Short mmCIF file of C-alpha atoms in Angstrom, two decimals:
data_model
loop_
_atom_site.label_atom_id
_atom_site.label_comp_id
_atom_site.label_asym_id
_atom_site.label_seq_id
_atom_site.Cartn_x
_atom_site.Cartn_y
_atom_site.Cartn_z
CA MET I 1 25.74 -0.37 29.21
CA VAL I 2 24.36 -3.47 30.96
CA GLU I 3 20.73 -3.53 32.24
CA THR I 4 19.86 -5.61 35.33
CA MET I 5 17.01 -7.89 35.15
CA THR I 6 14.38 -6.62 37.54
CA THR I 7 11.54 -8.94 36.48
CA ALA I 8 9.03 -11.45 37.75
CA SER I 9 10.13 -14.48 39.44
CA ASP I 10 9.37 -16.86 36.60
CA ALA I 11 11.89 -14.95 34.46
CA ALA I 12 14.82 -15.50 36.98
CA ALA I 13 14.99 -19.11 35.68
CA ALA I 14 15.31 -17.70 32.16
CA THR I 15 18.47 -15.69 32.74
CA PRO I 16 21.07 -17.64 30.84
CA SER I 17 24.19 -18.57 32.75
CA ALA I 18 26.57 -18.23 29.84
CA GLN I 19 28.58 -14.94 29.76
CA PRO I 20 26.97 -12.93 26.88
CA ALA I 21 29.01 -11.13 24.40
CA GLY I 22 28.24 -7.46 24.11
CA ASP I 23 25.85 -4.71 25.37
CA VAL I 24 22.22 -5.30 25.72
CA VAL I 25 20.56 -4.43 22.43
CA LEU I 26 17.17 -5.48 23.11
CA SER I 27 15.49 -5.90 26.58
CA VAL I 28 11.96 -6.96 26.88
CA GLN I 29 10.26 -6.89 30.23
CA ASN I 30 6.87 -8.09 31.18
CA LEU I 31 5.58 -7.73 27.71
CA GLN I 32 1.93 -8.48 27.34
CA ALA I 33 0.00 -8.40 24.10
CA TRP I 34 -3.57 -8.85 22.92
CA TYR I 35 -5.27 -9.80 19.70
CA GLY I 36 -8.55 -7.94 20.11
CA GLU I 37 -10.08 -9.40 23.38
CA SER I 38 -7.58 -12.55 23.45
CA HIS I 39 -4.62 -12.16 25.71
CA ILE I 40 -1.67 -13.66 23.93
CA LEU I 41 1.41 -12.66 25.82
CA HIS I 42 1.36 -12.84 29.48
CA GLY I 43 4.57 -11.26 30.52
CA ILE I 44 7.67 -11.98 28.27
CA ASP I 45 11.08 -11.19 29.68
CA PHE I 46 14.30 -11.76 27.94
CA GLU I 47 17.27 -9.72 26.44
CA VAL I 48 19.39 -9.82 23.41
CA ARG I 49 23.06 -8.73 23.33
CA ALA I 50 24.98 -7.27 20.48
CA GLY I 51 26.31 -9.86 18.05
CA GLU I 52 24.15 -12.68 19.61
CA VAL I 53 21.85 -15.13 17.76
CA VAL I 54 19.09 -15.64 20.20
CA THR I 55 16.50 -18.24 19.44
CA LEU I 56 12.84 -18.34 20.74
CA LEU I 57 11.72 -21.98 20.83
CA GLY I 58 8.30 -23.20 21.56
CA ARG I 59 5.28 -24.99 20.26
CA ASN I 60 2.75 -23.66 17.74
CA GLY I 61 0.70 -20.84 19.27
CA ALA I 62 2.97 -20.34 22.25
CA GLY I 63 3.40 -16.67 21.42
CA LYS I 64 6.83 -16.52 19.53
CA THR I 65 5.47 -14.78 16.47
CA THR I 66 3.49 -12.40 18.60
CA THR I 67 6.54 -11.59 20.56
CA LEU I 68 8.32 -10.44 17.38
CA LYS I 69 5.30 -8.58 16.20
CA SER I 70 4.99 -6.88 19.52
CA ILE I 71 8.61 -5.75 19.39
CA MET I 72 8.09 -4.44 15.82
CA GLY I 73 5.11 -2.51 16.99
CA ILE I 74 2.75 -4.40 14.52
CA ILE I 75 0.40 -5.47 17.44
CA PRO I 76 -1.02 -2.17 18.75
CA LYS I 77 -2.40 -3.58 21.94
CA ARG I 78 0.61 -4.33 24.06
CA SER I 79 2.06 -3.23 27.41
CA GLY I 80 5.29 -3.80 29.31
CA SER I 81 8.80 -2.37 28.57
CA ILE I 82 10.71 -2.89 25.25
CA ARG I 83 13.91 -1.16 25.09
CA PHE I 84 16.00 -1.13 22.05
CA GLU I 85 19.50 0.27 22.41
CA GLY I 86 18.45 1.87 25.53
CA LYS I 87 15.45 3.59 24.12
CA ASP I 88 11.88 2.64 24.99
CA ILE I 89 10.06 1.59 21.90
CA SER I 90 6.97 -0.04 23.54
CA ARG I 91 4.68 2.88 22.44
CA ALA I 92 6.23 3.67 19.15
CA SER I 93 4.62 2.97 15.74
CA SER I 94 6.26 0.29 13.62
CA ASP I 95 7.67 2.69 11.10
CA LYS I 96 9.36 4.56 13.90
CA ILE I 97 10.68 1.31 15.33
CA ALA I 98 12.09 0.32 11.91
CA ARG I 99 13.79 3.71 11.63
CA GLN I 100 15.64 2.91 14.91
CA GLY I 101 17.27 0.12 13.30
CA VAL I 102 14.89 -2.98 13.94
CA ALA I 103 14.23 -5.18 10.87
CA ILE I 104 11.82 -8.06 10.59
CA CYS I 105 11.49 -10.95 8.12
CA PRO I 106 8.07 -12.21 8.76
CA GLU I 107 6.79 -15.79 8.93
CA GLU I 108 4.70 -15.60 5.87
CA ARG I 109 7.75 -13.86 4.02
CA GLY I 110 5.57 -11.01 2.95
CA ILE I 111 6.85 -11.02 -0.76
CA PHE I 112 4.62 -8.52 -2.75
CA ALA I 113 2.93 -10.01 -5.78
CA SER I 114 2.50 -6.55 -7.47
CA LEU I 115 6.20 -5.91 -7.23
CA ASP I 116 8.96 -7.47 -9.26
CA VAL I 117 11.99 -8.99 -7.47
CA ARG I 118 14.03 -5.76 -7.76
CA GLU I 119 11.25 -3.62 -6.48
CA ASN I 120 10.75 -6.06 -3.57
CA LEU I 121 14.45 -5.78 -2.82
CA MET I 122 14.49 -2.07 -2.97
CA LEU I 123 11.19 -1.53 -1.03
CA PRO I 124 12.50 -1.02 2.56
CA PRO I 125 14.08 2.27 2.91
CA GLN I 126 17.52 2.65 4.22
CA VAL I 127 17.36 3.41 7.97
CA ARG I 128 21.03 3.66 8.66
CA PRO I 129 24.23 3.89 6.75
CA GLY I 130 26.26 0.78 6.22
CA GLY I 131 23.67 -1.61 4.76
CA LEU I 132 24.76 -4.37 2.26
CA SER I 133 25.14 -3.13 -1.25
CA LEU I 134 23.41 -4.91 -4.04
CA GLU I 135 26.67 -6.67 -5.13
CA GLN I 136 27.10 -8.00 -1.68
CA ILE I 137 23.45 -9.21 -1.52
CA PHE I 138 23.90 -10.93 -4.85
CA GLU I 139 26.98 -12.63 -3.59
CA LEU I 140 25.00 -13.99 -0.63
CA PHE I 141 22.05 -14.91 -2.82
CA PRO I 142 23.14 -15.49 -6.47
CA ASN I 143 19.71 -16.72 -7.43
CA LEU I 144 18.02 -13.35 -6.83
CA LYS I 145 20.32 -11.76 -9.51
CA GLU I 146 18.88 -14.01 -12.11
CA ARG I 147 15.45 -13.30 -11.25
CA LEU I 148 15.24 -9.56 -10.83
CA LYS I 149 12.58 -8.99 -13.36
CA SER I 150 10.28 -11.72 -12.18
CA GLN I 151 7.07 -11.07 -10.23
CA GLY I 152 8.00 -11.53 -6.51
CA THR I 153 5.69 -14.39 -5.87
CA LYS I 154 6.75 -16.36 -8.88
CA LEU I 155 9.96 -17.27 -7.07
CA SER I 156 10.26 -20.63 -5.39
CA GLY I 157 9.61 -20.75 -1.64
CA GLY I 158 13.46 -20.88 -0.97
CA GLU I 159 14.09 -17.93 -3.24
CA GLN I 160 11.17 -15.91 -1.60
CA GLN I 161 12.76 -16.59 1.83
CA MET I 162 16.11 -15.31 0.49
CA LEU I 163 14.51 -12.25 -0.98
CA ALA I 164 12.75 -11.70 2.46
CA ILE I 165 15.97 -11.79 4.11
CA ALA I 166 18.03 -9.94 1.57
CA ARG I 167 15.75 -6.86 1.47
CA ILE I 168 16.24 -6.12 5.07
CA LEU I 169 19.93 -6.37 4.80
CA ARG I 170 20.01 -3.37 2.47
CA THR I 171 18.46 -1.15 5.13
CA GLY I 172 21.51 -0.90 7.45
CA ALA I 173 19.54 -2.38 10.32
CA ARG I 174 21.86 -4.40 12.42
CA PHE I 175 19.15 -6.08 14.56
CA LEU I 176 17.26 -8.62 12.55
CA MET I 177 14.19 -10.65 13.71
CA LEU I 178 13.72 -13.71 11.64
CA ASP I 179 10.47 -15.64 11.90
CA GLU I 180 10.81 -19.35 11.00
CA PRO I 181 13.00 -18.70 7.98
CA THR I 182 13.21 -22.57 7.39
CA GLU I 183 9.49 -23.29 7.42
CA GLY I 184 8.43 -25.48 4.49
CA LEU I 185 11.77 -25.32 2.71
CA ALA I 186 13.83 -28.26 1.26
CA PRO I 187 16.88 -29.38 3.42
CA VAL I 188 19.38 -28.07 0.88
CA ILE I 189 17.68 -24.61 1.03
CA ILE I 190 17.55 -24.68 4.77
CA GLN I 191 21.24 -25.40 4.80
CA GLN I 192 21.97 -22.41 2.49
CA ILE I 193 19.82 -20.19 4.84
CA GLY I 194 21.76 -21.63 7.85
CA HIS I 195 25.02 -20.54 6.18
CA THR I 196 23.69 -17.05 5.41
CA ILE I 197 22.64 -16.41 9.08
CA GLN I 198 25.98 -17.88 10.37
CA ARG I 199 27.67 -15.36 7.96
CA LEU I 200 25.60 -12.49 9.08
CA LYS I 201 26.44 -13.39 12.67
CA ASN I 202 30.11 -13.40 11.84
CA GLU I 203 29.61 -9.95 10.36
CA GLY I 204 28.39 -8.64 13.66
CA PHE I 205 24.61 -8.60 13.07
CA THR I 206 22.41 -9.23 16.08
CA ILE I 207 19.66 -11.77 15.37
CA LEU I 208 16.50 -12.87 17.04
CA LEU I 209 15.30 -16.00 15.56
CA VAL I 210 12.03 -17.81 15.93
CA GLU I 211 12.23 -21.59 15.01
CA GLN I 212 10.34 -24.68 15.42
CA ASN I 213 13.34 -26.56 14.01
CA PHE I 214 15.82 -26.45 16.95
CA ARG I 215 18.45 -28.74 15.14
CA PHE I 216 18.68 -25.84 12.64
CA ALA I 217 18.84 -23.21 15.45
CA ALA I 218 21.50 -25.24 17.30
CA THR I 219 23.92 -24.64 14.43
CA MET I 220 24.11 -20.98 14.98
CA ALA I 221 22.26 -19.86 18.33
CA ASP I 222 24.12 -18.57 21.33
CA ARG I 223 21.20 -18.84 23.60
CA TYR I 224 17.68 -20.15 23.67
CA TYR I 225 14.56 -19.06 25.43
CA ILE I 226 11.51 -21.40 25.81
CA VAL I 227 8.19 -19.69 25.08
CA GLU I 228 4.95 -21.42 26.59
CA HIS I 229 1.52 -19.97 26.93
CA GLY I 230 2.77 -16.49 26.27
CA LYS I 231 5.64 -16.59 28.81
CA ILE I 232 9.25 -17.38 28.84
CA ILE I 233 9.51 -20.40 30.91
CA ASP I 234 13.17 -21.27 30.45
CA GLY I 235 16.37 -20.30 29.07
CA PHE I 236 19.85 -21.59 28.52
CA ALA I 237 23.06 -21.12 26.45
CA ASN I 238 24.06 -23.21 23.54
CA SER I 239 26.83 -24.80 25.59
CA GLU I 240 24.19 -26.18 27.90
CA LEU I 241 22.11 -27.58 25.06
CA SER I 242 23.03 -31.19 25.51
CA ALA I 243 22.44 -30.95 29.30
CA ASN I 244 18.95 -29.63 28.69
CA MET I 245 18.03 -31.94 25.94
CA ASP I 246 15.44 -33.90 27.97
CA LYS I 247 13.76 -30.66 29.27
CA LEU I 248 13.78 -29.44 25.69
CA HIS I 249 12.12 -32.46 24.36
CA SER I 250 9.33 -32.20 26.90
CA TYR I 251 8.81 -28.44 26.30
CA LEU I 252 8.60 -28.95 22.56
CA GLY I 253 6.85 -32.23 22.68
CA VAL I 254 9.13 -33.84 19.99
CA MET W 1 -28.25 1.77 -43.98
CA SER W 2 -25.87 4.48 -45.20
CA ILE W 3 -23.33 5.88 -42.80
CA ASN W 4 -22.89 9.47 -42.39
CA LEU W 5 -19.32 9.77 -41.66
CA GLN W 6 -19.49 13.28 -40.50
CA ALA W 7 -22.07 12.45 -37.90
CA LEU W 8 -20.39 9.26 -36.95
CA PHE W 9 -17.06 10.94 -36.18
CA ALA W 10 -18.83 13.77 -34.35
CA GLN W 11 -20.43 11.22 -32.00
CA LEU W 12 -17.03 9.48 -31.71
CA LEU W 13 -15.47 12.70 -30.56
CA VAL W 14 -18.20 13.17 -28.06
CA GLY W 15 -17.56 9.62 -26.93
CA LEU W 16 -13.86 10.27 -26.48
CA ILE W 17 -14.51 13.51 -24.50
CA ASN W 18 -16.83 11.68 -22.15
CA GLY W 19 -14.26 8.80 -22.09
CA SER W 20 -11.71 11.27 -20.96
CA PHE W 21 -13.73 12.27 -18.05
CA TYR W 22 -14.65 8.64 -17.24
CA ALA W 23 -10.97 7.72 -17.38
CA LEU W 24 -9.73 10.49 -15.05
CA LEU W 25 -12.47 9.87 -12.64
CA SER W 26 -12.34 5.98 -12.47
CA LEU W 27 -8.61 6.30 -12.25
CA GLY W 28 -8.82 8.40 -9.21
CA LEU W 29 -11.42 6.08 -7.72
CA ALA W 30 -9.25 3.07 -8.39
CA VAL W 31 -6.19 4.70 -6.81
CA ILE W 32 -8.23 5.72 -3.85
CA PHE W 33 -9.94 2.32 -3.46
CA GLY W 34 -6.53 0.57 -3.62
CA MET W 35 -5.05 2.49 -0.86
CA LEU W 36 -7.87 3.40 1.38
CA ASN W 37 -10.34 0.57 0.78
CA ILE W 38 -12.92 3.26 0.26
CA ILE W 39 -15.44 3.64 -2.67
CA ASN W 40 -15.23 7.41 -2.85
CA PHE W 41 -18.81 8.47 -3.48
CA ALA W 42 -17.79 11.96 -2.83
CA HIS W 43 -15.83 11.86 -6.15
CA GLY W 44 -18.64 13.52 -8.15
CA ALA W 45 -18.90 16.40 -5.80
CA LEU W 46 -15.03 16.89 -5.77
CA TYR W 47 -15.06 16.94 -9.65
CA MET W 48 -17.71 19.64 -9.36
CA MET W 49 -15.49 21.52 -6.81
CA GLY W 50 -12.67 21.48 -9.39
CA ALA W 51 -14.94 23.18 -12.01
CA PHE W 52 -16.14 25.77 -9.43
CA ALA W 53 -12.50 26.32 -8.33
CA ALA W 54 -11.73 27.21 -11.94
CA TYR W 55 -14.70 29.53 -12.13
CA PHE W 56 -13.80 31.25 -8.85
CA LEU W 57 -10.19 31.59 -9.82
CA LEU W 58 -11.32 33.30 -12.95
CA ASN W 59 -14.17 35.44 -11.68
CA VAL W 60 -12.92 36.39 -8.22
CA LEU W 61 -9.16 36.43 -8.61
CA GLY W 62 -8.73 36.95 -12.34
CA ILE W 63 -6.64 33.82 -12.69
CA GLY W 64 -7.13 32.10 -15.96
CA TYR W 65 -7.52 28.71 -17.32
CA TRP W 66 -3.88 27.56 -17.35
CA TRP W 67 -3.20 28.43 -13.84
CA ALA W 68 -6.53 26.89 -12.83
CA LEU W 69 -5.33 23.63 -14.27
CA ILE W 70 -2.62 23.49 -11.54
CA ILE W 71 -4.16 25.47 -8.75
CA ALA W 72 -7.68 23.91 -8.76
CA PRO W 73 -6.53 20.28 -8.42
CA LEU W 74 -4.01 21.35 -5.63
CA ALA W 75 -6.74 23.34 -3.75
CA VAL W 76 -9.36 20.68 -4.05
CA GLY W 77 -6.74 17.91 -3.31
CA LEU W 78 -5.82 19.78 -0.15
CA PHE W 79 -9.52 19.75 0.82
CA GLY W 80 -9.43 15.93 0.15
CA ILE W 81 -6.51 15.70 2.40
CA ILE W 82 -8.42 17.53 5.15
CA LEU W 83 -11.33 15.12 4.61
CA GLU W 84 -9.07 12.11 5.02
CA ARG W 85 -7.32 13.47 8.08
CA THR W 86 -10.35 14.47 9.92
CA MET W 87 -12.83 11.84 8.95
CA LEU W 88 -11.80 9.17 6.57
CA GLN W 89 -8.80 7.88 8.46
CA TRP W 90 -10.96 6.84 11.32
CA ILE W 91 -13.01 4.43 9.43
CA ALA W 92 -10.09 2.91 7.48
CA GLN W 93 -10.36 -0.35 9.57
CA LEU W 94 -14.12 -0.80 9.17
CA ASP W 95 -16.16 -2.43 6.57
CA HIS W 96 -16.37 -0.91 3.05
CA LEU W 97 -19.96 0.11 3.77
CA TYR W 98 -18.95 2.83 6.33
CA GLY W 99 -16.67 4.53 3.78
CA LEU W 100 -19.40 4.40 1.22
CA LEU W 101 -21.89 5.93 3.53
CA LEU W 102 -19.47 8.60 4.90
CA THR W 103 -18.35 9.69 1.34
CA PHE W 104 -21.86 9.60 0.03
CA GLY W 105 -22.92 11.83 2.84
CA LEU W 106 -19.96 14.22 2.29
CA GLY W 107 -20.87 14.32 -1.46
CA LEU W 108 -24.38 15.25 -0.62
CA ILE W 109 -23.39 17.99 1.74
CA ILE W 110 -20.81 19.46 -0.65
CA GLN W 111 -23.26 19.52 -3.45
CA GLY W 112 -26.09 20.87 -1.24
CA VAL W 113 -23.90 23.76 -0.21
CA PHE W 114 -23.12 24.74 -3.80
CA GLN W 115 -26.83 24.34 -4.76
CA ASN W 116 -27.72 26.61 -2.00
CA TYR W 117 -25.62 29.39 -3.28
CA PHE W 118 -25.70 28.78 -7.01
CA GLY W 119 -28.98 26.93 -7.76
CA SER W 120 -28.97 24.33 -10.43
CA SER W 121 -28.32 26.38 -13.45
CA GLY W 122 -24.93 26.52 -15.16
CA LEU W 123 -22.46 29.15 -14.91
CA PRO W 124 -20.50 29.91 -18.12
CA TYR W 125 -16.73 29.33 -18.37
CA ALA W 126 -15.24 30.52 -21.56
CA ILE W 127 -12.74 28.40 -23.51
CA PRO W 128 -9.23 30.09 -23.18
CA ASP W 129 -8.30 32.06 -26.20
CA GLU W 130 -5.45 29.71 -27.10
CA LEU W 131 -7.76 26.80 -27.61
CA LYS W 132 -10.60 28.56 -29.36
CA GLY W 133 -11.74 27.58 -32.86
CA GLY W 134 -11.23 24.45 -34.66
CA VAL W 135 -9.49 22.62 -37.57
CA ASN W 136 -11.08 21.01 -40.46
CA LEU W 137 -9.65 17.54 -40.74
CA GLY W 138 -11.33 16.81 -44.07
CA PHE W 139 -13.61 14.07 -42.67
CA MET W 140 -14.79 16.16 -39.68
CA PHE W 141 -14.43 19.53 -37.95
CA LEU W 142 -12.39 19.22 -34.76
CA PRO W 143 -12.98 21.95 -32.14
CA ILE W 144 -9.44 22.46 -30.66
CA TYR W 145 -10.61 22.59 -27.07
CA ARG W 146 -12.12 19.08 -27.47
CA GLY W 147 -9.10 17.71 -29.04
CA TRP W 148 -6.93 19.21 -26.20
CA VAL W 149 -9.10 17.63 -23.58
CA VAL W 150 -8.78 14.19 -25.03
CA VAL W 151 -5.02 14.51 -25.53
CA PHE W 152 -4.36 16.10 -22.22
CA SER W 153 -6.40 13.66 -20.22
CA LEU W 154 -4.70 10.72 -21.91
CA VAL W 155 -1.28 12.28 -21.00
CA VAL W 156 -2.33 12.78 -17.41
CA CYS W 157 -3.80 9.23 -17.19
CA LEU W 158 -0.61 7.68 -18.63
CA ALA W 159 1.61 9.75 -16.38
CA THR W 160 -0.47 8.67 -13.50
CA TRP W 161 -0.07 4.99 -14.67
CA TYR W 162 3.71 5.59 -15.03
CA LEU W 163 3.96 7.00 -11.52
CA ILE W 164 2.29 4.02 -9.94
CA GLU W 165 3.55 1.08 -12.04
CA ARG W 166 7.03 2.16 -12.84
CA THR W 167 8.56 4.35 -10.14
CA ARG W 168 10.07 3.68 -6.76
CA LEU W 169 7.22 5.66 -5.13
CA GLY W 170 4.70 3.71 -7.07
CA ALA W 171 6.25 0.49 -5.77
CA ASN W 172 5.74 1.76 -2.18
CA LEU W 173 2.19 2.41 -3.02
CA ARG W 174 1.49 -0.96 -4.54
CA ALA W 175 3.19 -2.67 -1.83
CA ALA W 176 1.11 -0.61 0.74
CA THR W 177 -1.97 -1.60 -1.18
CA GLU W 178 -1.15 -5.26 -0.69
CA ASN W 179 0.16 -5.31 2.86
CA PRO W 180 0.27 -1.95 4.61
CA THR W 181 1.27 -3.36 8.02
CA LEU W 182 4.43 -4.91 6.62
CA VAL W 183 5.35 -1.76 4.49
CA ARG W 184 4.97 0.32 7.55
CA ALA W 185 7.17 -2.10 9.65
CA PHE W 186 9.94 -1.48 6.96
CA GLY W 187 9.89 2.23 8.05
CA ILE W 188 7.61 3.72 5.52
CA ASN W 189 5.07 6.14 6.85
CA VAL W 190 2.06 4.47 5.43
CA PRO W 191 -0.73 6.77 7.12
CA ARG W 192 0.99 9.80 5.27
CA MET W 193 1.16 7.83 2.15
CA ILE W 194 -2.66 7.03 2.37
CA THR W 195 -3.50 10.74 2.94
CA LEU W 196 -1.44 11.84 -0.13
CA THR W 197 -3.01 9.14 -2.26
CA TYR W 198 -6.43 10.47 -1.36
CA GLY W 199 -5.23 13.91 -2.25
CA LEU W 200 -3.95 12.45 -5.65
CA GLY W 201 -7.30 10.85 -6.35
CA VAL W 202 -9.19 13.87 -5.47
CA GLY W 203 -6.85 16.17 -7.49
CA LEU W 204 -7.44 14.00 -10.60
CA ALA W 205 -11.18 14.41 -10.10
CA ALA W 206 -10.70 18.23 -9.69
CA LEU W 207 -8.53 18.34 -12.85
CA ALA W 208 -11.44 16.59 -14.78
CA GLY W 209 -13.70 19.27 -13.36
CA VAL W 210 -11.43 22.10 -14.72
CA LEU W 211 -11.21 20.46 -18.13
CA SER W 212 -14.95 20.02 -18.18
CA ALA W 213 -15.80 23.60 -17.21
CA PRO W 214 -15.72 25.07 -20.73
CA ILE W 215 -17.59 22.14 -22.27
CA ASN W 216 -20.33 21.36 -19.68
CA GLN W 217 -20.77 24.55 -17.85
CA VAL W 218 -20.12 24.88 -14.18
CA ARG W 219 -23.12 23.32 -12.20
CA PRO W 220 -23.51 21.93 -8.64
CA LEU W 221 -25.02 18.91 -10.01
CA MET W 222 -22.39 18.34 -12.91
CA GLY W 223 -20.70 15.65 -10.85
CA ALA W 224 -23.86 13.83 -9.55
CA ASP W 225 -24.96 13.30 -13.19
CA LEU W 226 -21.56 12.01 -14.32
CA ILE W 227 -20.53 9.95 -11.42
CA ILE W 228 -23.31 7.30 -11.79
CA VAL W 229 -21.95 6.38 -15.17
CA VAL W 230 -18.46 6.54 -13.81
CA PHE W 231 -19.35 3.87 -11.03
CA ALA W 232 -20.74 1.66 -13.80
CA VAL W 233 -17.50 2.14 -15.73
CA VAL W 234 -15.51 1.20 -12.62
CA VAL W 235 -17.66 -1.88 -12.07
CA ILE W 236 -17.05 -2.99 -15.68
CA GLY W 237 -13.32 -2.19 -15.63
CA GLY W 238 -12.69 -3.60 -12.17
CA MET W 239 -11.38 -1.78 -9.16
CA GLY W 240 -7.82 -3.27 -9.01
CA SER W 241 -6.12 -2.07 -12.08
CA ILE W 242 -4.72 1.27 -13.01
CA MET W 243 -4.55 0.61 -16.73
CA GLY W 244 -7.80 -1.18 -16.72
CA SER W 245 -9.62 1.86 -15.42
CA ILE W 246 -7.98 4.14 -18.01
CA ILE W 247 -8.69 1.73 -20.92
CA THR W 248 -12.32 1.02 -19.72
CA GLY W 249 -12.90 4.72 -19.29
CA PHE W 250 -11.93 5.64 -22.85
CA ALA W 251 -13.41 2.45 -24.33
CA LEU W 252 -16.92 2.97 -22.72
CA GLY W 253 -16.96 6.61 -23.91
CA ILE W 254 -16.51 5.49 -27.36
CA VAL W 255 -19.00 2.67 -27.07
CA GLU W 256 -21.49 5.41 -25.80
CA GLY W 257 -20.61 7.57 -28.74
CA LEU W 258 -21.05 4.78 -31.30
CA THR W 259 -24.47 3.93 -29.63
CA LYS W 260 -25.55 7.53 -29.98
CA TYR W 261 -24.92 7.25 -33.75
CA PHE W 262 -26.27 3.73 -34.38
CA TYR W 263 -29.11 3.49 -31.87
CA PRO W 264 -29.55 6.76 -29.99
CA GLU W 265 -32.32 5.49 -27.85
CA ALA W 266 -29.93 3.14 -26.00
CA SER W 267 -27.16 5.60 -25.57
CA ASN W 268 -27.79 6.47 -21.96
CA THR W 269 -28.33 2.84 -20.92
CA VAL W 270 -25.68 1.01 -22.93
CA VAL W 271 -23.06 1.29 -20.19
CA PHE W 272 -25.42 -0.01 -17.61
CA VAL W 273 -26.37 -3.01 -19.89
CA LEU W 274 -22.65 -3.72 -20.27
CA MET W 275 -22.26 -3.42 -16.56
CA VAL W 276 -25.04 -6.00 -16.01
CA LEU W 277 -23.41 -8.31 -18.51
CA VAL W 278 -19.98 -8.02 -16.93
CA LEU W 279 -21.41 -8.61 -13.40
CA LEU W 280 -23.07 -11.80 -14.69
CA ILE W 281 -20.01 -13.18 -16.45
CA LYS W 282 -17.10 -11.75 -14.47
CA PRO W 283 -18.17 -10.15 -11.30
CA SER W 284 -14.69 -8.81 -10.42
CA GLY W 285 -14.70 -6.64 -13.58
CA LEU W 286 -12.79 -7.06 -16.88
CA THR W 287 -9.40 -6.25 -15.44
CA GLY W 288 -10.09 -6.42 -11.66
CA ARG W 289 -8.24 -8.51 -9.27
CA THR W 290 -10.65 -10.17 -6.78
CA ALA W 291 -11.14 -7.90 -3.86
#
């Protein structure tokens, strides 16, 4: 099933030219969102295909995190179309969206202080068969196995990030949204998380990544979208990265 | 001064009994506050409804004490669930004050309705045959029913603690207390969990009401008198902790009992004096997390 883009003119530029891999898993059209009275997203259009790693790039406050939260149903005031595996989820509550097979690893990591590591790991219920077993998770993140009895928030920042990723791998969701998984972490930990995401990609997970650090994203992303002022203003495939370097620098202001 | 052991132990037992009710009620308040962010001022009225439920079960349907221990908390818990679904859920996002006012008003209405039909005097509820009488422990005479209340309350409190702190379901509950939005985004139906939590807290209050019926008689104002002390207990213990509210409940009952023996004049105020001291020294309560 391939959906045609029928969106506003500014999104036409965002359609990447590289030939995408699989069917459209997520299709977002004219997504608008509000925090109370303030209008944050002004019409986001993009899509993610099965098996892809798609990265949303953009400055702080551009609307990347809000985009993920809107897809997850965490932001109640939203409009536009969000289709996941062909079903419209733009009006569903977040627990229903999670049960469709969408999983989020939030920017603030969301490790629970009143739960130990094992409880944190076991918290998200299985939404589909075929999630990773505990053995597979401990193979990916050996540190966690040593710390099962620790209070969740007693872990180091890197371990908390691993735990935040690990717990959504158990659920059987095949579409993962990772919000700045490298934020505030040491280079060696960033590398480990990079390997993990690469591996998840190889195993067929579809990943929507939000990153400030595009050098990190470049090691695994298939495509990029640039978010600015609550809109997607550009998009290109990883193969076009070097050709778009100047543009990218001006978008991100680096 | 010479110590009259018999009288001392008698007061300690009264303290333990009161402590059992404080613990059950403050435990329910803590559970509700954790999930709903509501200070449930209707708690006293719901406790009273538990006692009345036992009374009606016996006098209208001929259902005795043991079944009442199960049916009354379920029935009153269901009533709580209806309150949550129809009213409390709509103010969940608002300031604490709204929940306080709404539940306070609900408490007054419930109490007023019962007072209208039953006045203010007590209705008798007999101790079940199996728990009549007492045993002489040598140092004191222990009425069996009172011993039963203390032991059973302790068991219920510990079971509730275990449910919340040691089980998978409890982990969901604790997580939802911390960050309901994220827990919901994992696919857990948090609104349903909130409703059931309110039902659980209300059920605990009703259970305390059933336990209390044979001791304190069944009166429309029985909850209003008790709940003021329970709120002081909650302030002293702190809202955040399950075990904290259990221990504080029993401990303050005992403190009250001891005060009744050593300085009876202060027995009605000692809890409030302690509350003031705790508020001065540690405003979040002895075991409370800062809210």
